PDB file of C-alpha atoms in Angstrom:
ATOM      1  CA  MET V   1      30.320   2.282 -31.760  1.00  0.00           C
ATOM      2  CA  LYS V   2      29.402   0.216 -28.732  1.00  0.00           C
ATOM      3  CA  ALA V   3      29.475  -3.557 -29.038  1.00  0.00           C
ATOM      4  CA  VAL V   4      26.254  -5.528 -29.022  1.00  0.00           C
ATOM      5  CA  HIS V   5      25.677  -7.076 -25.607  1.00  0.00           C
ATOM      6  CA  ARG V   6      26.394 -10.758 -25.144  1.00  0.00           C
ATOM      7  CA  VAL V   7      23.319 -13.004 -25.428  1.00  0.00           C
ATOM      8  CA  LEU V   8      23.315 -15.767 -22.819  1.00  0.00           C
ATOM      9  CA  GLU V   9      22.536 -19.313 -23.882  1.00  0.00           C
ATOM     10  CA  PRO V  10      20.282 -21.010 -21.291  1.00  0.00           C
ATOM     11  CA  ASN V  11      21.617 -24.465 -22.125  1.00  0.00           C
ATOM     12  CA  LEU V  12      25.218 -23.488 -21.332  1.00  0.00           C
ATOM     13  CA  LEU V  13      26.708 -23.005 -17.885  1.00  0.00           C
ATOM     14  CA  ASP V  14      28.348 -19.616 -17.436  1.00  0.00           C
ATOM     15  CA  PRO V  15      31.311 -19.683 -15.025  1.00  0.00           C
ATOM     16  CA  ASP V  16      30.855 -15.950 -14.369  1.00  0.00           C
ATOM     17  CA  ALA V  17      27.366 -16.646 -12.973  1.00  0.00           C
ATOM     18  CA  GLU V  18      28.437 -19.026 -10.226  1.00  0.00           C
ATOM     19  CA  GLY V  19      27.866 -17.637  -6.750  1.00  0.00           C
ATOM     20  CA  ARG V  20      26.223 -14.473  -8.067  1.00  0.00           C
ATOM     21  CA  CYS V  21      22.723 -13.042  -8.088  1.00  0.00           C
ATOM     22  CA  ALA V  22      21.111 -12.258 -11.445  1.00  0.00           C
ATOM     23  CA  LEU V  23      19.405  -8.862 -11.354  1.00  0.00           C
ATOM     24  CA  ALA V  24      17.271  -9.454 -14.422  1.00  0.00           C
ATOM     25  CA  VAL V  25      14.996  -6.758 -15.812  1.00  0.00           C
ATOM     26  CA  MET V  26      12.122  -7.878 -18.043  1.00  0.00           C
ATOM     27  CA  THR V  27      11.986  -5.709 -21.146  1.00  0.00           C
ATOM     28  CA  LYS V  28      10.345  -5.341 -24.527  1.00  0.00           C
ATOM     29  CA  ALA V  29      12.277  -3.476 -27.222  1.00  0.00           C
ATOM     30  CA  PRO V  30      11.171   0.200 -27.004  1.00  0.00           C
ATOM     31  CA  ARG V  31       9.448   0.607 -30.365  1.00  0.00           C
ATOM     32  CA  ALA V  32       6.781   3.212 -31.074  1.00  0.00           C
ATOM     33  CA  GLY V  33       3.267   1.823 -30.922  1.00  0.00           C
ATOM     34  CA  GLN V  34       4.381  -1.351 -29.131  1.00  0.00           C
ATOM     35  CA  VAL V  35       5.261  -0.142 -25.623  1.00  0.00           C
ATOM     36  CA  LYS V  36       3.592   2.131 -23.069  1.00  0.00           C
ATOM     37  CA  THR V  37       0.453   2.399 -25.205  1.00  0.00           C
ATOM     38  CA  ARG V  38      -1.641   3.396 -22.159  1.00  0.00           C
ATOM     39  CA  LEU V  39       0.361   6.626 -22.047  1.00  0.00           C
ATOM     40  CA  VAL V  40      -0.835   7.564 -25.557  1.00  0.00           C
ATOM     41  CA  PRO V  41      -2.243  10.168 -25.133  1.00  0.00           C
ATOM     42  CA  PRO V  42      -0.984  12.408 -23.526  1.00  0.00           C
ATOM     43  CA  LEU V  43       2.287  11.176 -25.039  1.00  0.00           C
ATOM     44  CA  ARG V  44       2.768  10.525 -28.719  1.00  0.00           C
ATOM     45  CA  PRO V  45       3.727   6.929 -29.661  1.00  0.00           C
ATOM     46  CA  GLU V  46       7.373   7.825 -30.306  1.00  0.00           C
ATOM     47  CA  GLU V  47       7.532   9.717 -26.994  1.00  0.00           C
ATOM     48  CA  ALA V  48       6.073   6.740 -25.141  1.00  0.00           C
ATOM     49  CA  ALA V  49       8.743   4.509 -26.679  1.00  0.00           C
ATOM     50  CA  GLU V  50      11.502   6.934 -25.713  1.00  0.00           C
ATOM     51  CA  LEU V  51      10.122   7.228 -22.181  1.00  0.00           C
ATOM     52  CA  ASN V  52      10.130   3.441 -21.980  1.00  0.00           C
ATOM     53  CA  ALA V  53      13.791   3.492 -23.006  1.00  0.00           C
ATOM     54  CA  CYS V  54      14.477   6.066 -20.269  1.00  0.00           C
ATOM     55  CA  PHE V  55      12.766   3.852 -17.681  1.00  0.00           C
ATOM     56  CA  LEU V  56      14.954   0.939 -18.723  1.00  0.00           C
ATOM     57  CA  ARG V  57      18.092   3.090 -18.773  1.00  0.00           C
ATOM     58  CA  ASP V  58      17.425   4.309 -15.220  1.00  0.00           C
ATOM     59  CA  THR V  59      16.575   0.832 -13.945  1.00  0.00           C
ATOM     60  CA  ALA V  60      19.639  -0.713 -15.582  1.00  0.00           C
ATOM     61  CA  ASN V  61      21.957   1.965 -14.192  1.00  0.00           C
ATOM     62  CA  ALA V  62      20.547   1.460 -10.691  1.00  0.00           C
ATOM     63  CA  ILE V  63      21.080  -2.278 -11.085  1.00  0.00           C
ATOM     64  CA  ALA V  64      24.642  -1.689 -12.293  1.00  0.00           C
ATOM     65  CA  ASP V  65      25.334   0.430  -9.204  1.00  0.00           C
ATOM     66  CA  ALA V  66      24.096  -2.426  -7.013  1.00  0.00           C
ATOM     67  CA  THR V  67      25.939  -5.344  -8.572  1.00  0.00           C
ATOM     68  CA  GLY V  68      29.551  -5.099  -7.407  1.00  0.00           C
ATOM     69  CA  ASN V  69      31.183  -8.533  -7.431  1.00  0.00           C
ATOM     70  CA  VAL V  70      28.152 -10.387  -6.095  1.00  0.00           C
ATOM     71  CA  ALA V  71      25.548  -9.752  -8.812  1.00  0.00           C
ATOM     72  CA  ARG V  72      25.179  -9.212 -12.546  1.00  0.00           C
ATOM     73  CA  GLY V  73      22.766  -7.189 -14.621  1.00  0.00           C
ATOM     74  CA  ILE V  74      20.720  -9.030 -17.240  1.00  0.00           C
ATOM     75  CA  ALA V  75      18.058  -7.753 -19.655  1.00  0.00           C
ATOM     76  CA  VAL V  76      15.510 -10.466 -20.439  1.00  0.00           C
ATOM     77  CA  TYR V  77      14.292  -9.156 -23.768  1.00  0.00           C
ATOM     78  CA  THR V  78      11.808  -9.649 -26.585  1.00  0.00           C
ATOM     79  CA  PRO V  79      11.377  -9.935 -29.557  1.00  0.00           C
ATOM     80  CA  VAL V  80      14.088 -12.056 -31.113  1.00  0.00           C
ATOM     81  CA  GLY V  81      16.338  -9.940 -33.298  1.00  0.00           C
ATOM     82  CA  ALA V  82      15.998  -6.827 -31.117  1.00  0.00           C
ATOM     83  CA  GLU V  83      19.495  -7.035 -29.644  1.00  0.00           C
ATOM     84  CA  ASP V  84      20.695  -3.832 -31.318  1.00  0.00           C
ATOM     85  CA  ALA V  85      17.914  -1.841 -29.620  1.00  0.00           C
ATOM     86  CA  TYR V  86      19.774  -2.076 -26.317  1.00  0.00           C
ATOM     87  CA  ILE V  87      23.212  -0.891 -27.434  1.00  0.00           C
ATOM     88  CA  ASP V  88      22.726   2.704 -26.232  1.00  0.00           C
ATOM     89  CA  ILE V  89      20.403   1.854 -23.340  1.00  0.00           C
ATOM     90  CA  LEU V  90      22.123  -0.786 -21.216  1.00  0.00           C
ATOM     91  CA  PRO V  91      25.481  -0.485 -19.440  1.00  0.00           C
ATOM     92  CA  ASN V  92      28.314  -2.298 -21.178  1.00  0.00           C
ATOM     93  CA  ASN V  93      28.526  -4.977 -18.488  1.00  0.00           C
ATOM     94  CA  PHE V  94      24.914  -6.109 -18.974  1.00  0.00           C
ATOM     95  CA  ASP V  95      24.102  -9.349 -20.761  1.00  0.00           C
ATOM     96  CA  LEU V  96      20.949 -10.273 -22.675  1.00  0.00           C
ATOM     97  CA  LEU V  97      18.659 -13.290 -22.324  1.00  0.00           C
ATOM     98  CA  LEU V  98      15.853 -13.917 -24.792  1.00  0.00           C
ATOM     99  CA  GLN V  99      12.380 -14.261 -23.317  1.00  0.00           C
ATOM    100  CA  ARG V 100      10.400 -17.409 -24.032  1.00  0.00           C
ATOM    101  CA  GLY V 101       6.845 -18.439 -23.263  1.00  0.00           C
ATOM    102  CA  ASN V 102       3.436 -17.064 -24.167  1.00  0.00           C
ATOM    103  CA  GLY V 103       1.801 -15.233 -21.262  1.00  0.00           C
ATOM    104  CA  PHE V 104       3.529 -12.978 -18.758  1.00  0.00           C
ATOM    105  CA  GLY V 105       3.623 -15.649 -16.052  1.00  0.00           C
ATOM    106  CA  GLU V 106       5.173 -18.152 -18.454  1.00  0.00           C
ATOM    107  CA  ARG V 107       7.841 -15.653 -19.430  1.00  0.00           C
ATOM    108  CA  LEU V 108       8.729 -14.943 -15.810  1.00  0.00           C
ATOM    109  CA  ALA V 109       8.906 -18.648 -15.021  1.00  0.00           C
ATOM    110  CA  ALA V 110      11.032 -19.353 -18.102  1.00  0.00           C
ATOM    111  CA  ALA V 111      13.456 -16.526 -17.291  1.00  0.00           C
ATOM    112  CA  ASN V 112      13.802 -17.792 -13.725  1.00  0.00           C
ATOM    113  CA  GLU V 113      14.429 -21.331 -14.932  1.00  0.00           C
ATOM    114  CA  ASP V 114      16.953 -20.260 -17.573  1.00  0.00           C
ATOM    115  CA  LEU V 115      18.967 -18.068 -15.217  1.00  0.00           C
ATOM    116  CA  PHE V 116      19.240 -20.803 -12.590  1.00  0.00           C
ATOM    117  CA  ARG V 117      20.201 -23.269 -15.330  1.00  0.00           C
ATOM    118  CA  ILE V 118      22.998 -20.923 -16.428  1.00  0.00           C
ATOM    119  CA  ALA V 119      24.322 -21.279 -12.833  1.00  0.00           C
ATOM    120  CA  PHE V 120      23.272 -18.122 -10.996  1.00  0.00           C
ATOM    121  CA  ALA V 121      23.031 -18.677  -7.240  1.00  0.00           C
ATOM    122  CA  SER V 122      19.904 -16.519  -6.960  1.00  0.00           C
ATOM    123  CA  VAL V 123      17.644 -14.599  -9.310  1.00  0.00           C
ATOM    124  CA  CYS V 124      15.705 -11.338  -9.074  1.00  0.00           C
ATOM    125  CA  LEU V 125      13.155 -10.648 -11.814  1.00  0.00           C
ATOM    126  CA  ILE V 126      12.564  -6.898 -12.109  1.00  0.00           C
ATOM    127  CA  ASP V 127      10.035  -4.838 -14.044  1.00  0.00           C
ATOM    128  CA  SER V 128      11.046  -1.962 -16.310  1.00  0.00           C
ATOM    129  CA  ASP V 129       8.123   0.286 -15.318  1.00  0.00           C
ATOM    130  CA  SER V 130       9.487   1.532 -11.971  1.00  0.00           C
ATOM    131  CA  PRO V 131      12.357   3.908 -12.764  1.00  0.00           C
ATOM    132  CA  THR V 132      12.446   5.504  -9.315  1.00  0.00           C
ATOM    133  CA  VAL V 133      13.498   2.318  -7.485  1.00  0.00           C
ATOM    134  CA  SER V 134      16.936   3.024  -6.050  1.00  0.00           C
ATOM    135  CA  ALA V 135      20.165   1.053  -6.294  1.00  0.00           C
ATOM    136  CA  GLU V 136      19.927   0.569  -2.524  1.00  0.00           C
ATOM    137  CA  CYS V 137      16.753  -1.499  -3.004  1.00  0.00           C
ATOM    138  CA  TYR V 138      18.519  -3.813  -5.428  1.00  0.00           C
ATOM    139  CA  THR V 139      21.490  -4.109  -3.085  1.00  0.00           C
ATOM    140  CA  GLN V 140      19.127  -4.997  -0.266  1.00  0.00           C
ATOM    141  CA  ALA V 141      17.558  -7.742  -2.400  1.00  0.00           C
ATOM    142  CA  VAL V 142      20.970  -9.228  -3.206  1.00  0.00           C
ATOM    143  CA  ASN V 143      21.966  -9.185   0.456  1.00  0.00           C
ATOM    144  CA  LEU V 144      18.730 -10.845   1.562  1.00  0.00           C
ATOM    145  CA  LEU V 145      19.205 -13.621  -0.985  1.00  0.00           C
ATOM    146  CA  SER V 146      22.795 -14.193   0.110  1.00  0.00           C
ATOM    147  CA  ALA V 147      21.739 -15.005   3.671  1.00  0.00           C
ATOM    148  CA  GLU V 148      21.221 -18.566   4.873  1.00  0.00           C
ATOM    149  CA  ASN V 149      17.948 -20.466   4.463  1.00  0.00           C
ATOM    150  CA  ASP V 150      15.610 -20.442   1.504  1.00  0.00           C
ATOM    151  CA  ARG V 151      13.372 -17.421   1.050  1.00  0.00           C
ATOM    152  CA  VAL V 152      11.559 -15.132  -1.368  1.00  0.00           C
ATOM    153  CA  VAL V 153      12.153 -11.384  -1.709  1.00  0.00           C
ATOM    154  CA  LEU V 154       9.364  -9.112  -2.933  1.00  0.00           C
ATOM    155  CA  GLY V 155       9.385  -5.433  -3.869  1.00  0.00           C
ATOM    156  CA  PRO V 156       5.713  -4.412  -3.543  1.00  0.00           C
ATOM    157  CA  SER V 157       4.021  -1.984  -5.910  1.00  0.00           C
ATOM    158  CA  ASP V 158       1.148   0.006  -4.513  1.00  0.00           C
ATOM    159  CA  ASP V 159      -1.192  -1.216  -7.267  1.00  0.00           C
ATOM    160  CA  GLY V 160      -1.197  -4.709  -5.763  1.00  0.00           C
ATOM    161  CA  GLY V 161       1.647  -6.147  -7.824  1.00  0.00           C
ATOM    162  CA  TYR V 162       5.403  -6.133  -7.371  1.00  0.00           C
ATOM    163  CA  TYR V 163       8.407  -4.590  -9.101  1.00  0.00           C
ATOM    164  CA  LEU V 164      10.811  -7.340  -8.022  1.00  0.00           C
ATOM    165  CA  ILE V 165      10.630 -10.982  -7.071  1.00  0.00           C
ATOM    166  CA  GLY V 166      13.772 -12.742  -5.908  1.00  0.00           C
ATOM    167  CA  MET V 167      14.388 -16.441  -5.243  1.00  0.00           C
ATOM    168  CA  LYS V 168      17.266 -18.628  -4.081  1.00  0.00           C
ATOM    169  CA  ARG V 169      15.851 -21.648  -5.914  1.00  0.00           C
ATOM    170  CA  ASN V 170      13.626 -22.150  -8.927  1.00  0.00           C
ATOM    171  CA  HIS V 171      10.252 -22.345  -7.168  1.00  0.00           C
ATOM    172  CA  ARG V 172       8.018 -22.396 -10.243  1.00  0.00           C
ATOM    173  CA  ARG V 173       4.897 -22.783  -8.101  1.00  0.00           C
ATOM    174  CA  ILE V 174       5.273 -19.195  -6.889  1.00  0.00           C
ATOM    175  CA  LEU V 175       4.632 -17.955 -10.435  1.00  0.00           C
ATOM    176  CA  GLU V 176       1.731 -20.287 -11.232  1.00  0.00           C
ATOM    177  CA  LYS V 177      -2.006 -19.589 -11.043  1.00  0.00           C
ATOM    178  CA  ILE V 178      -1.491 -15.857 -10.500  1.00  0.00           C
ATOM    179  CA  ASP V 179      -4.045 -13.333 -11.778  1.00  0.00           C
ATOM    180  CA  TRP V 180      -1.480 -11.253 -13.631  1.00  0.00           C
ATOM    181  CA  SER V 181      -2.119  -7.532 -14.189  1.00  0.00           C
ATOM    182  CA  THR V 182      -4.588  -7.358 -11.291  1.00  0.00           C
ATOM    183  CA  GLU V 183      -4.457  -6.012  -7.759  1.00  0.00           C
ATOM    184  CA  ARG V 184      -4.314  -9.625  -6.485  1.00  0.00           C
ATOM    185  CA  VAL V 185      -0.819 -10.444  -7.744  1.00  0.00           C
ATOM    186  CA  PHE V 186       1.112  -9.528  -4.592  1.00  0.00           C
ATOM    187  CA  ASP V 187      -1.260 -11.253  -2.160  1.00  0.00           C
ATOM    188  CA  GLN V 188      -1.449 -14.391  -4.292  1.00  0.00           C
ATOM    189  CA  THR V 189       2.340 -14.525  -4.520  1.00  0.00           C
ATOM    190  CA  VAL V 190       2.703 -14.274  -0.747  1.00  0.00           C
ATOM    191  CA  GLN V 191       0.137 -17.074  -0.437  1.00  0.00           C
ATOM    192  CA  ARG V 192       2.103 -19.288  -2.840  1.00  0.00           C
ATOM    193  CA  ALA V 193       5.233 -18.742  -0.741  1.00  0.00           C
ATOM    194  CA  ALA V 194       3.313 -19.695   2.396  1.00  0.00           C
ATOM    195  CA  GLU V 195       2.151 -22.900   0.720  1.00  0.00           C
ATOM    196  CA  LEU V 196       5.826 -23.765   0.163  1.00  0.00           C
ATOM    197  CA  ASN V 197       6.755 -22.767   3.749  1.00  0.00           C
ATOM    198  CA  LEU V 198       9.058 -20.058   2.434  1.00  0.00           C
ATOM    199  CA  ALA V 199       9.882 -16.926   4.386  1.00  0.00           C
ATOM    200  CA  VAL V 200       9.135 -13.698   2.507  1.00  0.00           C
ATOM    201  CA  GLU V 201      11.279 -10.577   2.859  1.00  0.00           C
ATOM    202  CA  PHE V 202       9.954  -7.220   1.703  1.00  0.00           C
ATOM    203  CA  LEU V 203      11.687  -4.287   0.029  1.00  0.00           C
ATOM    204  CA  PRO V 204      10.393  -0.687   0.185  1.00  0.00           C
ATOM    205  CA  ILE V 205       7.130  -0.124  -1.672  1.00  0.00           C
ATOM    206  CA  SER V 206       7.207   1.598  -5.078  1.00  0.00           C
ATOM    207  CA  TYR V 207       4.928   2.110  -8.094  1.00  0.00           C
ATOM    208  CA  ASP V 208       4.666   1.397 -11.812  1.00  0.00           C
ATOM    209  CA  VAL V 209       4.343   4.212 -14.354  1.00  0.00           C
ATOM    210  CA  ASP V 210       1.831   2.930 -16.871  1.00  0.00           C
ATOM    211  CA  ASP V 211      -1.071   5.400 -17.181  1.00  0.00           C
ATOM    212  CA  ARG V 212      -1.946   9.104 -16.939  1.00  0.00           C
ATOM    213  CA  THR V 213      -2.236   9.028 -13.158  1.00  0.00           C
ATOM    214  CA  THR V 214       1.146   7.468 -12.550  1.00  0.00           C
ATOM    215  CA  LEU V 215       2.753   9.661 -15.247  1.00  0.00           C
ATOM    216  CA  ARG V 216       1.603  12.649 -13.246  1.00  0.00           C
ATOM    217  CA  ARG V 217       2.907  11.009 -10.081  1.00  0.00           C
ATOM    218  CA  VAL V 218       6.408  10.525 -11.489  1.00  0.00           C
ATOM    219  CA  CYS V 219       6.381  14.138 -12.725  1.00  0.00           C
ATOM    220  CA  ASP V 220       5.494  15.264  -9.202  1.00  0.00           C
ATOM    221  CA  GLU V 221       8.284  13.171  -7.718  1.00  0.00           C
ATOM    222  CA  LEU V 222      11.019  14.113 -10.181  1.00  0.00           C
ATOM    223  CA  LEU V 223      10.056  17.674 -11.136  1.00  0.00           C
ATOM    224  CA  GLY V 224       7.819  18.955  -8.343  1.00  0.00           C
ATOM    225  CA  GLU V 225       8.536  21.224  -5.400  1.00  0.00           C
ATOM    226  CA  ASN V 226      10.241  18.463  -3.392  1.00  0.00           C
ATOM    227  CA  ALA V 227      12.263  17.050  -6.289  1.00  0.00           C
ATOM    228  CA  LYS V 228      15.605  18.033  -4.724  1.00  0.00           C
ATOM    229  CA  SER V 229      15.263  15.057  -2.383  1.00  0.00           C
ATOM    230  CA  THR V 230      15.253  12.723  -5.399  1.00  0.00           C
ATOM    231  CA  ILE V 231      17.944  14.467  -7.441  1.00  0.00           C
ATOM    232  CA  ASN V 232      19.924  11.247  -7.990  1.00  0.00           C
ATOM    233  CA  ILE V 233      16.886   9.134  -8.840  1.00  0.00           C
ATOM    234  CA  ALA V 234      15.831   8.344 -12.447  1.00  0.00           C
ATOM    235  CA  PRO V 235      17.984  10.973 -14.202  1.00  0.00           C
ATOM    236  CA  ALA V 236      17.129   9.857 -17.751  1.00  0.00           C
ATOM    237  CA  THR V 237      13.399   9.890 -17.045  1.00  0.00           C
ATOM    238  CA  ARG V 238      13.678  13.274 -15.339  1.00  0.00           C
ATOM    239  CA  THR V 239      15.575  14.820 -18.255  1.00  0.00           C
ATOM    240  CA  PHE V 240      13.168  13.463 -20.870  1.00  0.00           C
ATOM    241  CA  LEU V 241      10.030  14.666 -19.064  1.00  0.00           C
ATOM    242  CA  ARG V 242      11.565  18.069 -18.378  1.00  0.00           C
ATOM    243  CA  GLY V 243      12.386  18.414 -22.075  1.00  0.00           C
ATOM    244  CA  ILE V 244       8.760  17.895 -23.112  1.00  0.00           C
ATOM    245  CA  ILE V 245       7.579  20.433 -20.555  1.00  0.00           C
ATOM    246  CA  GLU V 246      10.155  23.043 -21.592  1.00  0.00           C
ATOM    247  CA  ARG V 247       9.275  22.640 -25.276  1.00  0.00           C
ATOM    248  CA  GLU V 248       5.503  22.366 -25.097  1.00  0.00           C
ATOM    249  CA  GLY V 249       4.368  23.440 -21.653  1.00  0.00           C
ATOM    250  CA  ARG V 250       3.520  21.674 -18.441  1.00  0.00           C
ATOM    251  CA  GLU V 251      -0.137  21.062 -19.208  1.00  0.00           C
ATOM    252  CA  ARG V 252       0.496  18.548 -21.981  1.00  0.00           C
ATOM    253  CA  ILE V 253       1.773  15.818 -19.668  1.00  0.00           C
ATOM    254  CA  TRP V 254       1.590  17.258 -16.143  1.00  0.00           C
ATOM    255  CA  PRO V 255      -1.653  19.179 -15.578  1.00  0.00           C
ATOM    256  CA  ARG V 256      -2.063  21.161 -12.406  1.00  0.00           C
ATOM    257  CA  SER V 257      -4.565  20.016  -9.814  1.00  0.00           C
TER     258      SER V 257
END
């Protein structure tokens, strides 16, 4: 049986964090009826939870491929007591950090603050809804944050948000007064950086999978006619979606145009 992942204590310095970038994915324990509810239907609640676990598994494995000796993978999780949920999802070298705060913006700000307090040299906060983001994107973020001069790194999502925000310092202002879960998030974040005279570096654009339309999009990308070009991307998500289609037919989750 795999060991439970270590839970980081934000009030304690971690010598292993010094000089490294935290690649920290924000996650909620994948429990039926509590995650990916906008995908029900066409998915059943337990399928939505398992798909959420696949998203996290793919994201965590891409992060693990990008870390090397200059970064570490962290899962910033909720709720308290859910540590066992990640045993068979996260790579063994991942650590856990408990989320704190009420709204989404507060939780991002708290995670950023805690990771810098632990002694990480830079921090990337990453969503768990974009399983097709490649390890190369995470490597690029780490490299950008290792360069001289303060800056912000953003991975844009085409819905107006972002799948990654990276900082070299704890600039809380960048996460304040943002209209979360709207198409204004990315633009407002860039504006906050400008107010602080911070350069902004951009990663390749991606997308979140959180409704019927984007579920169909990820099916097209991973299982469609041109899927061979993405054969190494999101293997857990690909396998899970293919299994549903093989058992119950394409139309249930991936209707034809």
